[in-house]
XYZ file of C-alpha atoms in Angstrom:
568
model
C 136.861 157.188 117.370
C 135.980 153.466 118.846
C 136.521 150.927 115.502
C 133.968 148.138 115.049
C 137.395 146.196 114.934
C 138.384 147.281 118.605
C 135.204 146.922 119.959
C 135.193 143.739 118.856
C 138.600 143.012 120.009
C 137.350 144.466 123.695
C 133.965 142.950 123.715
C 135.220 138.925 123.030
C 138.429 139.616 125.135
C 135.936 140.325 127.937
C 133.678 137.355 127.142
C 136.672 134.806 127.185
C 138.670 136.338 130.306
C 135.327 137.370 132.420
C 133.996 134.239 132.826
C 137.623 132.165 132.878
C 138.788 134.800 136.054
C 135.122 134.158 137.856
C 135.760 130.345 137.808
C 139.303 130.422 138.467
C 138.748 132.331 141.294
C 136.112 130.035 142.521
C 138.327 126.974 141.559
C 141.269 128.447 143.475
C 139.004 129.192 146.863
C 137.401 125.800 146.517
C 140.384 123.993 145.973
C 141.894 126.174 148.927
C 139.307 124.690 151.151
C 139.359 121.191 150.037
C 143.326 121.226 150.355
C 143.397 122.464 153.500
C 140.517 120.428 154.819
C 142.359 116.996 152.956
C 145.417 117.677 154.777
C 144.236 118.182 158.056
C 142.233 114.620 157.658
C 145.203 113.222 155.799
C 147.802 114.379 158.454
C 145.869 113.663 161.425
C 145.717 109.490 160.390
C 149.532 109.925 159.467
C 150.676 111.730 162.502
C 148.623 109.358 164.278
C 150.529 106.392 162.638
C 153.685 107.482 163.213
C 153.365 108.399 166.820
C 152.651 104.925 167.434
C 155.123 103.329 165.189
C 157.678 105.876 166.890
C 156.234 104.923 170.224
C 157.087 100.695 169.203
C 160.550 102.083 168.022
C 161.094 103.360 171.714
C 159.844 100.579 173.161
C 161.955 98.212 171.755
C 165.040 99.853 172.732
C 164.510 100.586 175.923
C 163.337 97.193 176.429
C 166.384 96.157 174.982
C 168.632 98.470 177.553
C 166.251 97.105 180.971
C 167.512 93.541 178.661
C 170.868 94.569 179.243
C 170.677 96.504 182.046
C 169.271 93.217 184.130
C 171.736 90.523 182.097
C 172.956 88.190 184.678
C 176.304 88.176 182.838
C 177.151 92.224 182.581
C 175.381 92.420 186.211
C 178.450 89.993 187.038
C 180.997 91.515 185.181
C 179.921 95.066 186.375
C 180.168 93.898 190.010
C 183.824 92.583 189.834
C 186.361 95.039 189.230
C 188.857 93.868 186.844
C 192.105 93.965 189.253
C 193.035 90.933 188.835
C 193.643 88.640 186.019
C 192.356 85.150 187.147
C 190.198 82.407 185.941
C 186.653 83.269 187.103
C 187.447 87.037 185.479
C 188.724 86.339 182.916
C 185.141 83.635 182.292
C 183.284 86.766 183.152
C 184.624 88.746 180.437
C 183.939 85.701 177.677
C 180.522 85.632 179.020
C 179.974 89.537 179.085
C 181.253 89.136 175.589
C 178.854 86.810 174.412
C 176.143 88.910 175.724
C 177.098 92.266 174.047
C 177.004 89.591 170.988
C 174.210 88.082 171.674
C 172.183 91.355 171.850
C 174.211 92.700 168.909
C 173.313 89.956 166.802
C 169.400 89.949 167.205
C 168.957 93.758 166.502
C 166.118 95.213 163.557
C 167.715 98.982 164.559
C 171.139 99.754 163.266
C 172.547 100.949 166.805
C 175.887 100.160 168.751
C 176.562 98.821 172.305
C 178.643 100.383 174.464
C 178.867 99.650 178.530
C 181.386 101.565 180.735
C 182.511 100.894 184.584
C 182.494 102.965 187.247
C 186.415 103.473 187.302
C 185.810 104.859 183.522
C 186.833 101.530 181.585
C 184.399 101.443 178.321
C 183.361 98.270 176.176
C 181.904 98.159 172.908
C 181.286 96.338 169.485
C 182.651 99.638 167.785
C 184.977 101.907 168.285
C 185.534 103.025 171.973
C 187.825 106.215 171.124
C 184.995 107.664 168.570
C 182.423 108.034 171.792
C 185.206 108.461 174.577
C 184.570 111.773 175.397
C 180.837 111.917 174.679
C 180.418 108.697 177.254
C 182.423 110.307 180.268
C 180.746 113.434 179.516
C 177.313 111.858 180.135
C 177.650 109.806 183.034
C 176.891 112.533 185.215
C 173.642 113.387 183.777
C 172.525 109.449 183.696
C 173.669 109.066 187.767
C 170.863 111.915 187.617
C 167.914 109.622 186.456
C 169.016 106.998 188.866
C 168.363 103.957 186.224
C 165.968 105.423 183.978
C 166.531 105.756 180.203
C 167.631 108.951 178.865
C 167.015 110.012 174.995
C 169.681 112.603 173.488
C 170.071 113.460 170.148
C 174.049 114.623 169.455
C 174.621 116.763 166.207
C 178.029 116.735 166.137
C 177.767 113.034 165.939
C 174.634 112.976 163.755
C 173.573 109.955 165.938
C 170.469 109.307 168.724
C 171.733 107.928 171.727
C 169.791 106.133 174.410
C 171.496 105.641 177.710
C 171.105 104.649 181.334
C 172.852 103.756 184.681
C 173.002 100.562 185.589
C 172.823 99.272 189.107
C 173.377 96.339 190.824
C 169.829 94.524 190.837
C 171.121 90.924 192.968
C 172.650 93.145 195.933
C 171.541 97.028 196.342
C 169.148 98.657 193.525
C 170.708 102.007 194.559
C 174.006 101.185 194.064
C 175.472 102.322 190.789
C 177.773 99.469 188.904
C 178.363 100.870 184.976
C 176.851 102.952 182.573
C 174.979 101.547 179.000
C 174.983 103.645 175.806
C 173.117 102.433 173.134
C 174.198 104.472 169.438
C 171.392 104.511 166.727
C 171.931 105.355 163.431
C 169.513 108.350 162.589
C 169.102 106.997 159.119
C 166.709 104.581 160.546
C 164.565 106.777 162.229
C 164.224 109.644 159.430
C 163.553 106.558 156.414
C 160.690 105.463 159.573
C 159.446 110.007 159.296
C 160.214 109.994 155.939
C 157.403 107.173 155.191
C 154.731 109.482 156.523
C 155.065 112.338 154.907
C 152.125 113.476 153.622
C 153.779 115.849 151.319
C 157.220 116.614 150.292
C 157.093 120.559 152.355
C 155.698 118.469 155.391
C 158.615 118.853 158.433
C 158.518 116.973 161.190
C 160.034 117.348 164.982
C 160.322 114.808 167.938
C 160.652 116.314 171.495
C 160.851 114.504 175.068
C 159.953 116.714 177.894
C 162.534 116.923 179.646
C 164.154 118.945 175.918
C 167.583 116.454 176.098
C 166.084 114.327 173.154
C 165.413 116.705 170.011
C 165.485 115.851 166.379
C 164.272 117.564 163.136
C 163.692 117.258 159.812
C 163.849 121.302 158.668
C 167.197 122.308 160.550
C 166.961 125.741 159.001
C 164.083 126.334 161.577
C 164.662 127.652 165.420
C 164.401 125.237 168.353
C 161.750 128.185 169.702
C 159.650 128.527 166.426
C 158.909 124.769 166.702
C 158.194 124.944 170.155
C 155.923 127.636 169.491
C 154.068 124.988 167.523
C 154.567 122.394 170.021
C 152.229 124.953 172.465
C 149.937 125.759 170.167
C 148.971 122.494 169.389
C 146.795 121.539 166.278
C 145.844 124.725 164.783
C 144.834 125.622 160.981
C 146.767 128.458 159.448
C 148.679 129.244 162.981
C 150.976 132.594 162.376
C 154.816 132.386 163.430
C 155.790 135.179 164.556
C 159.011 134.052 163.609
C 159.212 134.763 160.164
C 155.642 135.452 159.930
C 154.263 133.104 157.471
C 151.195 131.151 158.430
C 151.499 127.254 159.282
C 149.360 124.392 159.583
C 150.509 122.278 162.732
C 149.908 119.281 164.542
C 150.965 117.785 167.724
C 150.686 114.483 169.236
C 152.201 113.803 172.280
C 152.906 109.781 173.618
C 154.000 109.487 177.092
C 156.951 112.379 177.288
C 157.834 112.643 173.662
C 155.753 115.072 171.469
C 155.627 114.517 167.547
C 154.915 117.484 166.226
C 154.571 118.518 162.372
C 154.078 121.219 160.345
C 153.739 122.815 156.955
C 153.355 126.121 155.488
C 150.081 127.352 153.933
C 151.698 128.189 150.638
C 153.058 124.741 150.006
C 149.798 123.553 150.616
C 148.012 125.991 148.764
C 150.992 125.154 146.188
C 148.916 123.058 143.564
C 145.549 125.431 143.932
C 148.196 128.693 142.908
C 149.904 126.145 140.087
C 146.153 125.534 138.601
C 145.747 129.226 139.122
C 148.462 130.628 136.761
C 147.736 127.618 134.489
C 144.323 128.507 133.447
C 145.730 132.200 133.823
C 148.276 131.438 131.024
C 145.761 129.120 128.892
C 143.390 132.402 129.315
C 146.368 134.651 127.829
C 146.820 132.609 124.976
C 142.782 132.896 124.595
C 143.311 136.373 124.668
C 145.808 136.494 121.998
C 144.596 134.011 119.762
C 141.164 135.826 120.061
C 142.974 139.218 118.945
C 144.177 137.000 116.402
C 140.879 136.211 115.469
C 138.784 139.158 115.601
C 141.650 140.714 113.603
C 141.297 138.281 110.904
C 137.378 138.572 111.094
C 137.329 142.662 111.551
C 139.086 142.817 108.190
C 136.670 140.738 105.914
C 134.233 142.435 107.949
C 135.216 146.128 107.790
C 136.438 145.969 104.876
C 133.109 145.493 102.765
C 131.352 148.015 105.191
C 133.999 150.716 104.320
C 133.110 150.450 101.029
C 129.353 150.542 102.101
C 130.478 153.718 104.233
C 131.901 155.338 100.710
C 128.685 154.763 99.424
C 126.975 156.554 101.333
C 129.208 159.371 101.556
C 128.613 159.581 98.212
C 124.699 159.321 98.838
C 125.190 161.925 100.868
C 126.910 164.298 98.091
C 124.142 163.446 95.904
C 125.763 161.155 93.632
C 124.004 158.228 92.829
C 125.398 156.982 89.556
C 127.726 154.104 91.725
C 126.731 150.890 92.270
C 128.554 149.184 95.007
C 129.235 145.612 94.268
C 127.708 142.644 95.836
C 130.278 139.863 95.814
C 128.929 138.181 98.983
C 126.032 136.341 99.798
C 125.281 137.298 103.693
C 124.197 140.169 105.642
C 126.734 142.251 104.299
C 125.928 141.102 100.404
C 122.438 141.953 102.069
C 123.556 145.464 102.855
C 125.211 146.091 99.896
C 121.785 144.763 97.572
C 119.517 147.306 100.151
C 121.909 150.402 99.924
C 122.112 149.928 95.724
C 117.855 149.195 95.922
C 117.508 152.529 98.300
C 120.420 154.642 95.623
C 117.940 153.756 93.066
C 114.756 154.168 95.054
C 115.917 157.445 95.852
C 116.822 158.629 92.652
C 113.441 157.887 91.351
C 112.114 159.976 94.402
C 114.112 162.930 92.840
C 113.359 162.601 89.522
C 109.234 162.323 90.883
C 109.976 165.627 92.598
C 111.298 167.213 89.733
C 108.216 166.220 87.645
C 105.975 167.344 90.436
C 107.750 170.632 90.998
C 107.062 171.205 87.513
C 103.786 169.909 87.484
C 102.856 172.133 90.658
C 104.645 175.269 88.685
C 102.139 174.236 85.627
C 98.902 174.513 87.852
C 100.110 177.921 89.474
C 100.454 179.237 86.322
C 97.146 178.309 85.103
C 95.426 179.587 88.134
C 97.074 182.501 87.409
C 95.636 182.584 84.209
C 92.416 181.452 85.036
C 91.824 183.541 88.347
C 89.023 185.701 88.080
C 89.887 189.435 89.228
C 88.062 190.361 92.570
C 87.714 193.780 91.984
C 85.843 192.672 88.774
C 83.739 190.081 90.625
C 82.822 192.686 93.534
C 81.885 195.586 90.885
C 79.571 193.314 88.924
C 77.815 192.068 91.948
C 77.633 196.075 93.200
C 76.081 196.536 89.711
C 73.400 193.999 90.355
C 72.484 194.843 93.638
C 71.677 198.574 92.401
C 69.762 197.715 89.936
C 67.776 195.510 91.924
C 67.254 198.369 94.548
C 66.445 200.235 91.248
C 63.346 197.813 90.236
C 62.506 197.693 94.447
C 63.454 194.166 94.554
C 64.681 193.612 98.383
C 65.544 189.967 98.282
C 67.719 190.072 95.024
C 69.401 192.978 96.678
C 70.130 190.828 100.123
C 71.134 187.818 98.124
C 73.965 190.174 95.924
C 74.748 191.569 99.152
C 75.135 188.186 101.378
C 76.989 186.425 97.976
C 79.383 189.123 97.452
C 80.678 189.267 101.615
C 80.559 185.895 101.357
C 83.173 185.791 98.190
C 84.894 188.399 99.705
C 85.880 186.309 102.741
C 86.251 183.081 100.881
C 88.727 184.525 98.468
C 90.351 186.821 101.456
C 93.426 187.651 99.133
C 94.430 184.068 98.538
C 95.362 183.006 102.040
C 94.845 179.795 103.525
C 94.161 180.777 107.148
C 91.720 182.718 108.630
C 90.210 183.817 112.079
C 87.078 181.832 114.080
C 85.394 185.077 113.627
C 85.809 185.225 109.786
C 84.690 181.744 109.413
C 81.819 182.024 111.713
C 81.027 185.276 109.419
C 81.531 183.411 106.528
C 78.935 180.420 107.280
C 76.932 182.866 108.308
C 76.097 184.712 105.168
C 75.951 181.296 103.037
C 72.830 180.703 105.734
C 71.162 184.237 104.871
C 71.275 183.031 101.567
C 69.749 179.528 102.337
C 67.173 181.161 104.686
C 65.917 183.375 101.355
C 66.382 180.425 99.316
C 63.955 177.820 101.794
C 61.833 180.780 102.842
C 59.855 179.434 106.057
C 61.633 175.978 106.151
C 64.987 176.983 107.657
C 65.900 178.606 110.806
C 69.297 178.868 112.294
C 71.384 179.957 115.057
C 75.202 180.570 116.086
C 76.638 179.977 119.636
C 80.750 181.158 119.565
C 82.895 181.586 122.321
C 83.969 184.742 121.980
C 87.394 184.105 123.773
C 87.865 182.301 120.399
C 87.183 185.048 117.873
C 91.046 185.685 116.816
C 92.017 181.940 117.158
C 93.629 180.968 113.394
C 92.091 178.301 111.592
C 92.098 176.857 107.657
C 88.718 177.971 106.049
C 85.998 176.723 104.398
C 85.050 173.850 107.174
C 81.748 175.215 108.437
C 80.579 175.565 104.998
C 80.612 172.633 103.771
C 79.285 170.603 106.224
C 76.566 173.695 106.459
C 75.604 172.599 103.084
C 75.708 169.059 103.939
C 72.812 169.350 106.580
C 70.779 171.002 104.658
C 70.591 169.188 101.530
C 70.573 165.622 103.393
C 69.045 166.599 106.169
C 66.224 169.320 106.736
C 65.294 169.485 102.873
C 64.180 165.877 103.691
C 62.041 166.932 106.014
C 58.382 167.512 106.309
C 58.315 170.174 108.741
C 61.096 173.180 108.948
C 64.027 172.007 110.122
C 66.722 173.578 112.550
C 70.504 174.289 112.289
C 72.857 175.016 115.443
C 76.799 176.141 114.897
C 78.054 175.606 118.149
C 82.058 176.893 118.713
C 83.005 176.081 122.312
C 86.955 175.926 124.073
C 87.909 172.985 125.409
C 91.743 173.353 127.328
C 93.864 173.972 124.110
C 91.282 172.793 121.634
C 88.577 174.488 120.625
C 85.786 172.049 118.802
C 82.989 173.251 115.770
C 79.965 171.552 115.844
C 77.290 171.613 112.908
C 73.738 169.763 114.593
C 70.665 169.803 112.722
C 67.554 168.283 113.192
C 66.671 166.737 109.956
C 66.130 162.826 109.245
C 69.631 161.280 110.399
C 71.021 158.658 108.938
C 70.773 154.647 109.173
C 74.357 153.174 110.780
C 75.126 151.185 107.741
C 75.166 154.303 105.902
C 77.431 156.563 107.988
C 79.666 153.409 108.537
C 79.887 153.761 104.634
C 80.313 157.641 104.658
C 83.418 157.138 107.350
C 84.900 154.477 105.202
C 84.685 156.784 102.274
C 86.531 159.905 103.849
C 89.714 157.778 103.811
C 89.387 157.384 100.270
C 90.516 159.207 97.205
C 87.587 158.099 94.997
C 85.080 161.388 94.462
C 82.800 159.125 92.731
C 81.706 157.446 95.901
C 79.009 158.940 97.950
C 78.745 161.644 95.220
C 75.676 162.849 96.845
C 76.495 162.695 100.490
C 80.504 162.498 100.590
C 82.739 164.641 98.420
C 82.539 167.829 100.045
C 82.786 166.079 103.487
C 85.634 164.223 102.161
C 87.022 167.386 101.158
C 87.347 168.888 104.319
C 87.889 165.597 106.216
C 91.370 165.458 103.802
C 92.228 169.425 104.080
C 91.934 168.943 108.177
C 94.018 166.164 108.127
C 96.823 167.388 105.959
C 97.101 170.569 107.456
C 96.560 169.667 111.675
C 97.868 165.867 111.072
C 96.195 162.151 111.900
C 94.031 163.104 115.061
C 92.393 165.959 113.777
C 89.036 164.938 111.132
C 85.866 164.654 111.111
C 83.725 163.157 113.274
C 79.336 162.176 113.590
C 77.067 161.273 115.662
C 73.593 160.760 114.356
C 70.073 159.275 115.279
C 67.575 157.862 112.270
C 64.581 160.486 112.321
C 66.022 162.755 114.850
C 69.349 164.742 113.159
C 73.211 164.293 112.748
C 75.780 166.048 115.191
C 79.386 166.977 112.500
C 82.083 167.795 114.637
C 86.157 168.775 114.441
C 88.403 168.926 117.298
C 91.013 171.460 116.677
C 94.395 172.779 118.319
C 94.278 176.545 119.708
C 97.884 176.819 118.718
């Protein structure tokens, strides 16, 4: 069995978490959207900016190397081979110092000079033996580029290198003299990333075409994965196939490097699933504090309306001696007041009943007493009606006759119901006895579907309003007057209709006579209303509301009675 303190529980759990799950999942796709849509605007300025602050970066080191590259004083030094030690060498070598120096000395990038000969003789502001082998291992691939500048990242040095070939520009362009190696710290370059950042999961890759110049800022990632996102270029929520996690990306390439960034969708999506389970958690302690609530609540609740519920348990075994407290003033208190008001209210009902049980024992008794023997009645009016046969006295005889059929239907062995027929029969003989009584001055007729003849029905209905016509209707008259008992079938009614002829009656008046068939006062309408009333009442209490009496009538032309009654 469901508890009012469980449904309670259930109904304002579902009020707080229904509506707090509909708008947190509306805030979490909304703020999806707006994320991803700020980021892409966000990142595409910042990529933006750091391609071209990247782009100056380059710039100014390779305009420093064509600096170096075209120095008068390394050309010089380049182009003598040191054989010899003698006084314009040995000024070539102060000068060529000077200009490594000079160069040194001006730089905004951390980086270190380094310029090697052609017979594999290296100079430097550092140390030569760190970069030894790396140098000689790269002069190959700069003889390769003929001059230009080549961009390598080394790992196991942790350390961008920029370097060229330089040739001899007063003499023969084509003609190889020494090799330049330029060393920048990557410190300076990941601090220049680092500053653009749009968020803290944002990685970032720089790429030159020709793939010797590579350098990351997620290591844990492969070389292909980020090309992947190199060739896809900018794409929202782009799937690696990798690991298969979706990425936003962006590329920007500047001449033949490529910047190209990147970020997962759940970093991004990061604060929108951080709101998420926040309001989740703030909905949980809802939730609990709600139980908490509705526990507390349920029990001053329930607990008054158990004791109502023993109260009427105990209404219900007929004991209505307790009186359940009322200690509260609200709808409960209210609850309590009507249940002790109804306890009393039906109490009093009982104790009516009893008093008109007894009463109703009281009257059967007396009709007992009083109830005149039929047999009696019927052998008295036999009596009469042979001694009136006796003396040769017709009418007498017909009017013994008539009364004592019509008593013997009327009382018909004390039941209530009777058929159409009977009461047809019934009215009948009360007529005979009229048309002796108003000899020439009443005439009468009977119209009765005979499909109806065995239909039940309560009796004593025609007769009355019989009686009623002819005492406020055709005696009024002049001339005879006429009488017509019509019983038709209509459906599953069947409908009694008493029409006479005589002088009607004025609207005000049978507006009066309908009021007074509601009423319980037999003094009213004493001439025109109590037997009406009668019947009116009997059909009502027996067939229910619809069912009673209803006219139709015309000043000087007659008054229609009729009763609409169920076949069943």
């Amino acid at each position: 069995m469901r508890t009012i303190r469980s449904q309670m529980m259930l109904f304002f759990s579902l009020l707080i978490l229904i509506p707090i799950i509909i708008s947190c999942t509306n805030l979490y796709y909304s703020l999806q959207s707006y994320l991803k849509e700020s980021y892409m605007r966000q990142q595409d300025q910042s990529i933006n900016n750091l391609a071209s602050e990247l782009n100056d970066w380059r710039f100014q080191l390779e305009e420093l190397s064509l600096l170096l590259f075209g120095d008068k004083r390394i050309q010089q030094f380049l182009i003598h081979p040191n054989l010899e030690r003698s006084r314009e060498q040995l000024q070539r070598a102060i000068e060529f110092r000077q200009a490594l120096q000079t160069y040194g000395g001006t730089r905004k990038v951390e980086y270190s000079i380094y310029i090697a000969r052609m017979n594999g003789t290296i100079y430097g502001d550092g140390l030569v033996s760190k970069y030894d082998s790396y140098i000689n291992s790269r002069k190959a691939e700069a003889a390769k580029y003929r001059g230009k500048a080549v961009w390598e990242y080394v790992d196991e040095l942790d350390t961008v290198v920029l370097y060229r070939q330089i040739n001899n520009n007063e003499v023969d362009l084509q003609k190889p003299i020494g090799y330049l190696f330029l060393f920048i710290d990557t410190s300076d370059l990941e601090k220049t990333i680092a500053r653009y950042k749009v968020d803290n999961y944002q990685q970032y890759a720089v790429y030159n075409n020709d793939r010797t110049f590579e350098i990351r800022t997620d290591t844990k990632k492969g070389r292909e994965l980020v090309h992947d996102f190199k060739n896809q270029g900018n794409v929202l929520l782009h799937k690696a196939f990798e690991d298969s996690e979706d990425y936003i990306t962006f590329v920007e390439p500047r001449s033949d490097w490529t910047i190209v960034s990147w970020i997962s969708k759940k970093d991004i999506l990061r604060p929108a699933r951080d709101l998420f389970f926040g309001i989740l958690f703030i909905a949980c302690v809802l939730i609990l504090f709600c139980v908490f609530m509705v526990l507390f609540l349920s029990h001053r609740m329930t607990k008054p309306l158990h004791k109502v519920q023993q109260q009427m348990k105990l209404i219900g075994e007929g004991i209505f001696l307790f009186k359940m407290p009322v200690v509260r003033n609200d709808e409960v208190g209210e609850l309590a007041t009507a249940m002790n008001r109804m306890s009393d209210e039906i109490l009093s009902l009982i104790q009516k009943n009893r008093e008109e049980e007894a009463k109703r024992r009281l009257l059967q008794l007396q009709t007992l007493e009083y109830q005149i023997n039929p047999h009696f009645l019927y052998n008295t009016l036999d009596s009469v009606n042979m001694l009136a046969r006796k003396h040769k006295d017709p009418i007498i005889a017909d009017i013994v006759t008539y009364l004592s059929r019509l008593f013997r239907i009327g009382l018909n062995q004390g039941r209530e119901l009777i058929t159409v027929k009977e009461e047809v029969r019934h009215v009948t003989y009360y007529l005979k006895i009229q048309e002796i009584r108003f000899a020439g001055q009443l005439f009468w007729d009977v119209d009765m579907d005979d499909q109806l003849a065995e239909v039940k029905m309560i009796k004593f209905i025609l007769q009355p309003l019989v009686e009623n016509s002819i005492n406020h209707g055709i005696r009024r008259r002049e001339t005879p007057g006429h009488i017509h008992i019509r019983v038709s079938k209509d459906e599953e009614f069947f409908m009694l209709e008493v029409e006479d002829d005589g002088i009607g009656i004025a609207p005000e008046h049978l507006e009066r006579i309908r009021q007074s068939l509601e009423e319980d006062d037999s003094n009213e309408e004493r001439d025109h209303g109590f037997g009406l009333r009668n019947v009116h009442q009997r059909l009502k209490l027996h067939y229910g509301l619809p069912c009673g009496l209803q006219f139709k009538s015309v000043e000087g032309k007659g008054t229609t009675v009729s009763v609409k009654l169920p076949i069943k």
